[in-house]
PDB file of C-alpha atoms in Angstrom:
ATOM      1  CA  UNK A   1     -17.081 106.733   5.687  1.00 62.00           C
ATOM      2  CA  UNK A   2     -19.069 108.540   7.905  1.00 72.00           C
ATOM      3  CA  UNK A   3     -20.115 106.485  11.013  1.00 92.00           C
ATOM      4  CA  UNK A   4     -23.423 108.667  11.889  1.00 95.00           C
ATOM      5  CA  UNK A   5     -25.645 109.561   8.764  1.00 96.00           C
ATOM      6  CA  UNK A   6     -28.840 111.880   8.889  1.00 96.00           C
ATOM      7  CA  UNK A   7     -30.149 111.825   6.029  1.00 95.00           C
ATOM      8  CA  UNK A   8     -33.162 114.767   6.815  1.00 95.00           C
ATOM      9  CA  UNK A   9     -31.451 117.915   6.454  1.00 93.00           C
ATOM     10  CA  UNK A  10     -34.864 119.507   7.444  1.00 95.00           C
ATOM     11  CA  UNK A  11     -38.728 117.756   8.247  1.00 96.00           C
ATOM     12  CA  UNK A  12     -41.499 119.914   8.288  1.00 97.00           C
ATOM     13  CA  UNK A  13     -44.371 118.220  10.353  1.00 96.00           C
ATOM     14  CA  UNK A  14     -47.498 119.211  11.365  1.00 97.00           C
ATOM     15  CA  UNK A  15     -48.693 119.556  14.964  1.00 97.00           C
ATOM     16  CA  UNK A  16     -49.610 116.651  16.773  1.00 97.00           C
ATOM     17  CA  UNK A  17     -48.782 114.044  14.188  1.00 97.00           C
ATOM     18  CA  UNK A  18     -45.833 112.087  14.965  1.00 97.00           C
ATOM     19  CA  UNK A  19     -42.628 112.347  13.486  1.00 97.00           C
ATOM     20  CA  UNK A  20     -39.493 110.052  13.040  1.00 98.00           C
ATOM     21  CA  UNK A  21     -35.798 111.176  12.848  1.00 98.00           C
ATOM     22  CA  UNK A  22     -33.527 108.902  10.414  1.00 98.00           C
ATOM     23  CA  UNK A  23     -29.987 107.785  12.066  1.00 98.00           C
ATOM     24  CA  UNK A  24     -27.981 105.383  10.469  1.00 97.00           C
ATOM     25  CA  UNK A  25     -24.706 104.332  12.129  1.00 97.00           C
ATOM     26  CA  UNK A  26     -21.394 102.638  10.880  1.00 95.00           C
ATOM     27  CA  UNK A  27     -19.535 100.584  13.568  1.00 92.00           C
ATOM     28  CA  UNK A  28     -17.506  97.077  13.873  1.00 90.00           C
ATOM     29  CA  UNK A  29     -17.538  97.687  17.865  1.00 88.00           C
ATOM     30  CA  UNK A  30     -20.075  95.239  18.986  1.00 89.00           C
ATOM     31  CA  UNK A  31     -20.147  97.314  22.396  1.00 88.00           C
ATOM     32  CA  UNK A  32     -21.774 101.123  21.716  1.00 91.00           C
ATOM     33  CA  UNK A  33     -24.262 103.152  22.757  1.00 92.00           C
ATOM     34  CA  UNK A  34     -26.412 105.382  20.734  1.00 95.00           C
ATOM     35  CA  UNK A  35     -27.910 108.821  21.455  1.00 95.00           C
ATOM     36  CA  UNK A  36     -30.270 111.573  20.728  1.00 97.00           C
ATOM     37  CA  UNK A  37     -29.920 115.152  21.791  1.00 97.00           C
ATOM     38  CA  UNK A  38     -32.367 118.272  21.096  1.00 97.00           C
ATOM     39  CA  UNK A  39     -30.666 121.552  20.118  1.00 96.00           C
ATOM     40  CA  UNK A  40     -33.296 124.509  20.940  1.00 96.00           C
ATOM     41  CA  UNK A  41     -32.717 128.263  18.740  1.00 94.00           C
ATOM     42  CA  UNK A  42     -31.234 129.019  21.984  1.00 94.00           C
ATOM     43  CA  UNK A  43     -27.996 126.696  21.170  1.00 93.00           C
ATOM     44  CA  UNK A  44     -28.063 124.573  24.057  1.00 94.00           C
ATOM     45  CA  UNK A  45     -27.767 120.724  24.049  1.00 95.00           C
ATOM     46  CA  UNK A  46     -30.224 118.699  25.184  1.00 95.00           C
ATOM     47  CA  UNK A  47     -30.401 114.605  25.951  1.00 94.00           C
ATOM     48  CA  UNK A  48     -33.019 113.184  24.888  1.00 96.00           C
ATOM     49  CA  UNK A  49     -32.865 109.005  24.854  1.00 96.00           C
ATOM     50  CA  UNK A  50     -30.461 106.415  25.102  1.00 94.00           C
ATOM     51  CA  UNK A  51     -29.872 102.789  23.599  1.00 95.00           C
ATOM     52  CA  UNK A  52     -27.244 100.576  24.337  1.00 92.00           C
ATOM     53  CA  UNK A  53     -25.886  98.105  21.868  1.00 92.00           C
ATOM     54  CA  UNK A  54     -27.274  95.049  23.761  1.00 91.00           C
ATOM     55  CA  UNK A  55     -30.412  96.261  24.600  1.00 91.00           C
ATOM     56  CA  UNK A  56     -32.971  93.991  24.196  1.00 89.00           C
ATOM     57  CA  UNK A  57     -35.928  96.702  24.253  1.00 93.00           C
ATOM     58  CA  UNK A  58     -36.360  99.573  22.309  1.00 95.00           C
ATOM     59  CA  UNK A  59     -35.984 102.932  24.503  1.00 95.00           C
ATOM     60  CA  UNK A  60     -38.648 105.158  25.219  1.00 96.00           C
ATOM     61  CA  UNK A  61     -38.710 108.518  27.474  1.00 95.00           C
ATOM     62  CA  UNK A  62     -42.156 110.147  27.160  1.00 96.00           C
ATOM     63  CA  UNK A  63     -42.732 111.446  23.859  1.00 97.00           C
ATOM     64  CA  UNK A  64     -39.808 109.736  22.723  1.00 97.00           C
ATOM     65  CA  UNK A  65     -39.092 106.061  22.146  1.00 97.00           C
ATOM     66  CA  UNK A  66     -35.643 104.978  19.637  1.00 97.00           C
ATOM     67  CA  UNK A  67     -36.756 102.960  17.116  1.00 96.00           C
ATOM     68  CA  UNK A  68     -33.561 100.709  17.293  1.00 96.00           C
ATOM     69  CA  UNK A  69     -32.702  97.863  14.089  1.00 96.00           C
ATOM     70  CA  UNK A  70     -29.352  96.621  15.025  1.00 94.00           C
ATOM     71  CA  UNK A  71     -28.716  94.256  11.871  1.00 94.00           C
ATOM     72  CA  UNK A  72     -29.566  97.381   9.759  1.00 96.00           C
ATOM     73  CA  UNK A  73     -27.570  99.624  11.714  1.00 96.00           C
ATOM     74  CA  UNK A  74     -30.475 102.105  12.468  1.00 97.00           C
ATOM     75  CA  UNK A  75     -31.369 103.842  15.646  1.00 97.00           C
ATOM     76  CA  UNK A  76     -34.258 106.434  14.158  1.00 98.00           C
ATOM     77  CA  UNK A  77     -35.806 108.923  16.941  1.00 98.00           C
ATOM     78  CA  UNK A  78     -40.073 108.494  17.140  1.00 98.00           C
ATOM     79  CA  UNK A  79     -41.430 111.477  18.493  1.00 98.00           C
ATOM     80  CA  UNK A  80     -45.754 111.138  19.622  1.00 96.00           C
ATOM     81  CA  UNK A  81     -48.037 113.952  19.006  1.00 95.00           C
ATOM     82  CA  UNK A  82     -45.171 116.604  18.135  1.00 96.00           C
ATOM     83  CA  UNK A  83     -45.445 120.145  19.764  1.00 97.00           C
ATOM     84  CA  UNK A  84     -44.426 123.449  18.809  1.00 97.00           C
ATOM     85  CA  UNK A  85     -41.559 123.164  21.495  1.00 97.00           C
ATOM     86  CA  UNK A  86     -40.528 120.210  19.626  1.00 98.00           C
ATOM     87  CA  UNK A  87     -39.348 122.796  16.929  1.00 98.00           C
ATOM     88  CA  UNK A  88     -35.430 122.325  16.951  1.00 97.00           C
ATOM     89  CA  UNK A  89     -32.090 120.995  15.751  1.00 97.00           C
ATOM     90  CA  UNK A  90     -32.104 116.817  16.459  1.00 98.00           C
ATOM     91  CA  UNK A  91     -28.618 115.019  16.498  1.00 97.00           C
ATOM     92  CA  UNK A  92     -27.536 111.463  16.905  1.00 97.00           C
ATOM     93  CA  UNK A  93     -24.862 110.454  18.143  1.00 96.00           C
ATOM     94  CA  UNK A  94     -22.559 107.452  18.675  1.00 94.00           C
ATOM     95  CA  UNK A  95     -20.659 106.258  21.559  1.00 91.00           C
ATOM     96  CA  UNK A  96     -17.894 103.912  20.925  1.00 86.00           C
ATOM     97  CA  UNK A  97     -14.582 102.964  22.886  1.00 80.00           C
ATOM     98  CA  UNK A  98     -13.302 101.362  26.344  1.00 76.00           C
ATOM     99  CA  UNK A  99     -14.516 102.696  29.217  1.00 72.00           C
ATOM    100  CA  UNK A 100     -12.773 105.756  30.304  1.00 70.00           C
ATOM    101  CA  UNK A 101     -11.730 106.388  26.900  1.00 76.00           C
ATOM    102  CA  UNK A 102     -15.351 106.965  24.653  1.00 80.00           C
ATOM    103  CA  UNK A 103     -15.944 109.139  22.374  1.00 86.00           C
ATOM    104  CA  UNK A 104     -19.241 110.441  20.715  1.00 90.00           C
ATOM    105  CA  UNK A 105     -19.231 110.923  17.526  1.00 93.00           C
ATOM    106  CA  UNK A 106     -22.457 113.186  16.172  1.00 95.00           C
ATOM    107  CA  UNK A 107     -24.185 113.688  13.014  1.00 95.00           C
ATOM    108  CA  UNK A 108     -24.672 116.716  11.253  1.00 95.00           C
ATOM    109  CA  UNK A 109     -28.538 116.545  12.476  1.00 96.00           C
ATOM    110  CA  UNK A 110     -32.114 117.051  11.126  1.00 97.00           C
ATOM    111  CA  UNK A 111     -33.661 120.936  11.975  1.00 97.00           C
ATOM    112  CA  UNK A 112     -37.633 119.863  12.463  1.00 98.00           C
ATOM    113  CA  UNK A 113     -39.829 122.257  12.241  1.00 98.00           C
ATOM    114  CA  UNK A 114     -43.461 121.666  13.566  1.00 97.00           C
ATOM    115  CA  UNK A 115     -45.964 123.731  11.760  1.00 97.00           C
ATOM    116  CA  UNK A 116     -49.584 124.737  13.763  1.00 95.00           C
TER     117      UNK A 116
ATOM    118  CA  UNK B   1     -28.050 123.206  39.442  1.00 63.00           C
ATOM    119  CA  UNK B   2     -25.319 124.916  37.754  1.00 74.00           C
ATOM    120  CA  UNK B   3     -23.587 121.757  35.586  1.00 93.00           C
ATOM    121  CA  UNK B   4     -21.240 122.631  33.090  1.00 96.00           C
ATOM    122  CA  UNK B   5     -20.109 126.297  32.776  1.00 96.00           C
ATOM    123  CA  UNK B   6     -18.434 127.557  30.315  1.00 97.00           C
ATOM    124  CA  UNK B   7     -17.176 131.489  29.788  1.00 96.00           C
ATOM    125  CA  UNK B   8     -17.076 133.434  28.614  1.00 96.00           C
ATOM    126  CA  UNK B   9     -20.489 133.209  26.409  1.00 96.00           C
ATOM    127  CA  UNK B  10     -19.089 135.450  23.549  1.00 96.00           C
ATOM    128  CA  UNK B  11     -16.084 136.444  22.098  1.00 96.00           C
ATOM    129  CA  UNK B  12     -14.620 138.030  18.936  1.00 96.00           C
ATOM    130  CA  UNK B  13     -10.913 137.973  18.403  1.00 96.00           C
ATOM    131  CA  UNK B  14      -8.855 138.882  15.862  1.00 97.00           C
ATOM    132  CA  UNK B  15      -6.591 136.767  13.913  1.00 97.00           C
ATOM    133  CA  UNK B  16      -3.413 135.862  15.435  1.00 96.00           C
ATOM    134  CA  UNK B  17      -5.151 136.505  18.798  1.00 97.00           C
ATOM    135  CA  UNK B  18      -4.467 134.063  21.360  1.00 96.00           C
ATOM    136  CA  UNK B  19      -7.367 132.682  24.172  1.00 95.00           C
ATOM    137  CA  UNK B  20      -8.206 130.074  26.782  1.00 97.00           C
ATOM    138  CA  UNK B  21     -12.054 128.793  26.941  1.00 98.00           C
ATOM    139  CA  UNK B  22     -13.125 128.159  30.373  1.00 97.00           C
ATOM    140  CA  UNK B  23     -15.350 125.166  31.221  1.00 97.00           C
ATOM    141  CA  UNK B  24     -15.811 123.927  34.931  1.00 97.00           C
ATOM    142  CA  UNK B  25     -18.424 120.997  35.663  1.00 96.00           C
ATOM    143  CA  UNK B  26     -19.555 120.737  39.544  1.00 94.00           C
ATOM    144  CA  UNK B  27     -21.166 117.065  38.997  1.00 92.00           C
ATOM    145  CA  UNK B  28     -17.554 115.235  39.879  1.00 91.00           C
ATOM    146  CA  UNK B  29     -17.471 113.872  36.584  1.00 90.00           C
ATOM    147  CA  UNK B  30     -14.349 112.121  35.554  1.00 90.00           C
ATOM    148  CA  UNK B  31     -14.518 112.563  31.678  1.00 91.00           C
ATOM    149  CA  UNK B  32     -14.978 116.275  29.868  1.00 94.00           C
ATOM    150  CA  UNK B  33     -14.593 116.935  26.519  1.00 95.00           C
ATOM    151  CA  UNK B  34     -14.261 120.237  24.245  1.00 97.00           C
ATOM    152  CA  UNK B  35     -16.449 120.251  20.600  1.00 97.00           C
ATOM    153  CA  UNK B  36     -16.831 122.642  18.002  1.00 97.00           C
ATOM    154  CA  UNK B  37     -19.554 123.458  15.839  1.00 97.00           C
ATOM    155  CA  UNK B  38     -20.032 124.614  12.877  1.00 94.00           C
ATOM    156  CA  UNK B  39     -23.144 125.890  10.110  1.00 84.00           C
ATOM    157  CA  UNK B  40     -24.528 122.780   8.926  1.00 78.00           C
ATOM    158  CA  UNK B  41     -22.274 120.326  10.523  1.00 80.00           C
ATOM    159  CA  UNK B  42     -22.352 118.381  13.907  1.00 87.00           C
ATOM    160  CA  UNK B  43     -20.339 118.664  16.864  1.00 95.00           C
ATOM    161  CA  UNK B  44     -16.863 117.844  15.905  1.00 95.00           C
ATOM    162  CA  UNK B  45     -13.852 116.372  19.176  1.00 95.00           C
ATOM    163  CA  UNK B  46     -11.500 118.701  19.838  1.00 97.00           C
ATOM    164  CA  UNK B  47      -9.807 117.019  22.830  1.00 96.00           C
ATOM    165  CA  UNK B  48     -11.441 114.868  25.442  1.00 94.00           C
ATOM    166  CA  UNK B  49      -9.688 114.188  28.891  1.00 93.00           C
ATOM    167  CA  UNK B  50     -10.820 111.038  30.418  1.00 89.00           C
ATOM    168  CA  UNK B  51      -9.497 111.603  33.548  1.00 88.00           C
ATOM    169  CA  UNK B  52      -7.393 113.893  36.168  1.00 88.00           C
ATOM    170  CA  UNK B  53      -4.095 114.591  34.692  1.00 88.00           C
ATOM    171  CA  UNK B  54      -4.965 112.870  30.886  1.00 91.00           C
ATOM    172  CA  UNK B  55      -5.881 114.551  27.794  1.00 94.00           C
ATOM    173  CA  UNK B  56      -6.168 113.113  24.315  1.00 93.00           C
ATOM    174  CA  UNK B  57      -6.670 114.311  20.968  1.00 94.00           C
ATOM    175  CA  UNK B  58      -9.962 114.144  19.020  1.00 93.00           C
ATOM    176  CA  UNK B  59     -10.859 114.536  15.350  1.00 92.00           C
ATOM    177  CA  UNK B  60     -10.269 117.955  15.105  1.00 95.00           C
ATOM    178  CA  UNK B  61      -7.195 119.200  17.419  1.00 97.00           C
ATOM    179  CA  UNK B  62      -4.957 120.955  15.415  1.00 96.00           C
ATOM    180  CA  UNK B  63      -4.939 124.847  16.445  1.00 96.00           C
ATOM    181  CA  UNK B  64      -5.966 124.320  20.085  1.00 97.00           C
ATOM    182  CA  UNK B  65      -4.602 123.139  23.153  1.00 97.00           C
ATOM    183  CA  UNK B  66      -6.111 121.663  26.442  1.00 97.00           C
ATOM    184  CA  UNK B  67      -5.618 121.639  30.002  1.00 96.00           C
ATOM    185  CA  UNK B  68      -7.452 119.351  32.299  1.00 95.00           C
ATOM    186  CA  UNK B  69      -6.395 121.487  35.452  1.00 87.00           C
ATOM    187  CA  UNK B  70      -8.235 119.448  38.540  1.00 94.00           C
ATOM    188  CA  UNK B  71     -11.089 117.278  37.845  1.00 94.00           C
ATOM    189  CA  UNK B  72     -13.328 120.306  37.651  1.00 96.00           C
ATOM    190  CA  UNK B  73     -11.908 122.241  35.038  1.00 97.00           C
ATOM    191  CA  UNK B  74     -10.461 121.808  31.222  1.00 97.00           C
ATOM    192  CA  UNK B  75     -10.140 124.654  29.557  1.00 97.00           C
ATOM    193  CA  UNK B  76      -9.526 125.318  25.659  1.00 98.00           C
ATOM    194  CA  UNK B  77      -6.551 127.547  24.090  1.00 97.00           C
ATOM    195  CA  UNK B  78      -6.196 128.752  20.992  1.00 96.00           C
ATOM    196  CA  UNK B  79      -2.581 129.896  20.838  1.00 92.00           C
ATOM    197  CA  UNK B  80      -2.913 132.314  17.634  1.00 96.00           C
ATOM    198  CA  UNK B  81      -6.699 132.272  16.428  1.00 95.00           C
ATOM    199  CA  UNK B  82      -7.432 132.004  12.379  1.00 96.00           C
ATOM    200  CA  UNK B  83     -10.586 132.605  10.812  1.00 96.00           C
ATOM    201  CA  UNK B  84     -11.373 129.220  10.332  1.00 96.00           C
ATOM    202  CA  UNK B  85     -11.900 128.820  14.315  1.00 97.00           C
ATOM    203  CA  UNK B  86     -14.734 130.783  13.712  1.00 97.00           C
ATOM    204  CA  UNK B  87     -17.688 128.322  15.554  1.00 97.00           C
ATOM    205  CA  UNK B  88     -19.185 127.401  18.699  1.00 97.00           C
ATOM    206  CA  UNK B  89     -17.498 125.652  21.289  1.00 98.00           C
ATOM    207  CA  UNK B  90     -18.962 123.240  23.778  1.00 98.00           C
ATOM    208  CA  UNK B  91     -17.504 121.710  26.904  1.00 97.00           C
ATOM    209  CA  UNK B  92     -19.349 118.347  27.914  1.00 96.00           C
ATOM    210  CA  UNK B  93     -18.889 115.964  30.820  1.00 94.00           C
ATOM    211  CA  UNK B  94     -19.486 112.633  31.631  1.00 90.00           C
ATOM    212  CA  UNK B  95     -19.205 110.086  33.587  1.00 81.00           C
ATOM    213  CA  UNK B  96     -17.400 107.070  32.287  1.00 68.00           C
ATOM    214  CA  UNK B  97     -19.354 103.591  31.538  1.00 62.00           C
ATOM    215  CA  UNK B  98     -18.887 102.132  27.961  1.00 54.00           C
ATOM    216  CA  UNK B  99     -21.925 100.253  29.099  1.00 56.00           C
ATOM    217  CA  UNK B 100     -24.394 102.646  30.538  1.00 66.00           C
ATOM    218  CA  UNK B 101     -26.452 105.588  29.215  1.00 74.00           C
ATOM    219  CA  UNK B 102     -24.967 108.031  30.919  1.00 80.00           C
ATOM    220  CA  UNK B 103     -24.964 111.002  28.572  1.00 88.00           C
ATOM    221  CA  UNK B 104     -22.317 113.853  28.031  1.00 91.00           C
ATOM    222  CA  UNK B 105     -23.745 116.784  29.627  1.00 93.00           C
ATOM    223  CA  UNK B 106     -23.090 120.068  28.150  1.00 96.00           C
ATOM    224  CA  UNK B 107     -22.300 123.856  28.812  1.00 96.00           C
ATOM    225  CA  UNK B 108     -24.443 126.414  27.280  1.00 95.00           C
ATOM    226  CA  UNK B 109     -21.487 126.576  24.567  1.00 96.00           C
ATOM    227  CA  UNK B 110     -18.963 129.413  23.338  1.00 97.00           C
ATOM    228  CA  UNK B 111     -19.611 132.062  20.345  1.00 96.00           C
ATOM    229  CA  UNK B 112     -16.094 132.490  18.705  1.00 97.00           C
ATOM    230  CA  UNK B 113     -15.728 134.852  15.759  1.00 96.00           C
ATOM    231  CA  UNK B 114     -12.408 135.592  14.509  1.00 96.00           C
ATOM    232  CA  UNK B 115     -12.105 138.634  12.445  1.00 95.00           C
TER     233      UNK B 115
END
């Protein structure tokens, strides 16, 4: 099973609407941590926003909060009045394991395109 | 601010080729880890090294070796390169914290083709 689904192979969104990125996650690890990175044209990788299993509060960095649903397993990405720049490849990703030994496992990500 | 550094940027080999991937991180991280990725997929573990001295398979290790050579520097080998290695490669970092929100920090990734 995979344990990080993205359902949006590609969004298409207008400029300044706002836009949210589906991530569904499969885990039995009460202790995780979930994450969204950015991946530009130019390849690199990006953080974006981070949410911790226990969290009470959702996240939210600027533009970008984490809508976060832990009974349905769903950490979805909201990004506010989208910009061009905004135009790029959006993973999630999973952290699970002890500390000193995590992993992050990624999903195979949403290209979003944001049209003028 | 250079991070995580990885060389060289681009590389084509041919099959049966071997090569070593550099990556060197300057933010005295004790965790770095070596992905690949590939057309329509995510980043996939290689090998991750959680520490000095440790290394540890990931989901996808067969075909590659690692060595974590001070807490600086891991570097990726592939011994005799197949076409399926074709991909990008990316060296990340991090510091440890099962609890926190510290994120993996990566280099600017690795163009492999193998002809």
């Amino acid at each position: 099973a995979q344990k990080i689904t993205q359902t949006q192979p590609g969004m298409f969104v207008q400029e300044k609407e706002a836009v949210t990125l589906d991530c569904t996650y499969d885990t039995s690890d009460p202790s995780y941590g979930l994450f969204w990175y950015k991946q530009p044209s130019s390849g690199e990788m990006i953080f974006l926003i981070y949410q911790g299993s226990y969290d009470q509060q959702n996240a939210t960095e600027g533009r970008y909060s984490l809508n976060f649903q832990k009974a349905r397993k769903s950490a979805n990405l909201v990004i506010s009045a989208s910009q061009l720049g905004d135009s790029a490849m959006y993973f999630c990703a999973m952290r699970e394991g002890e500390t000193g030994n995590e992993k992050l496992t990624f999903g195979t990500g949403t290209r979003l395109t944001i049209i003028p | 601010n250079a991070g995580v550094t990885q060389t060289p940027k681009f590389q084509v080999l041919k099959t049966g080729q071997s090569m070593t991937l550099q990556c060197a991180q300057d933010m005295n991280h004790n965790s770095m880890y070596w992905y690949r990725q590939d057309p329509g997929m995510g980043l996939r573990l290689i090998y991750y090294s959680a520490s000095e001295g440790t290394t540890d398979k990931g989901e996808v290790p067969n075909g590659y070796n690692v060595s974590r050579l001070n807490k600086r520097e891991f570097s990726l080998r592939l011994e005799s390169a197949a076409p399926s290695q074709t991909s990008v490669y990316f060296c990340a970092s991090s510091e440890p914290g099962q609890y926190s929100g510290q994120p993996q920090h990566f280099g600017d990734g690795t163009r492999l083709s193998i002809l």
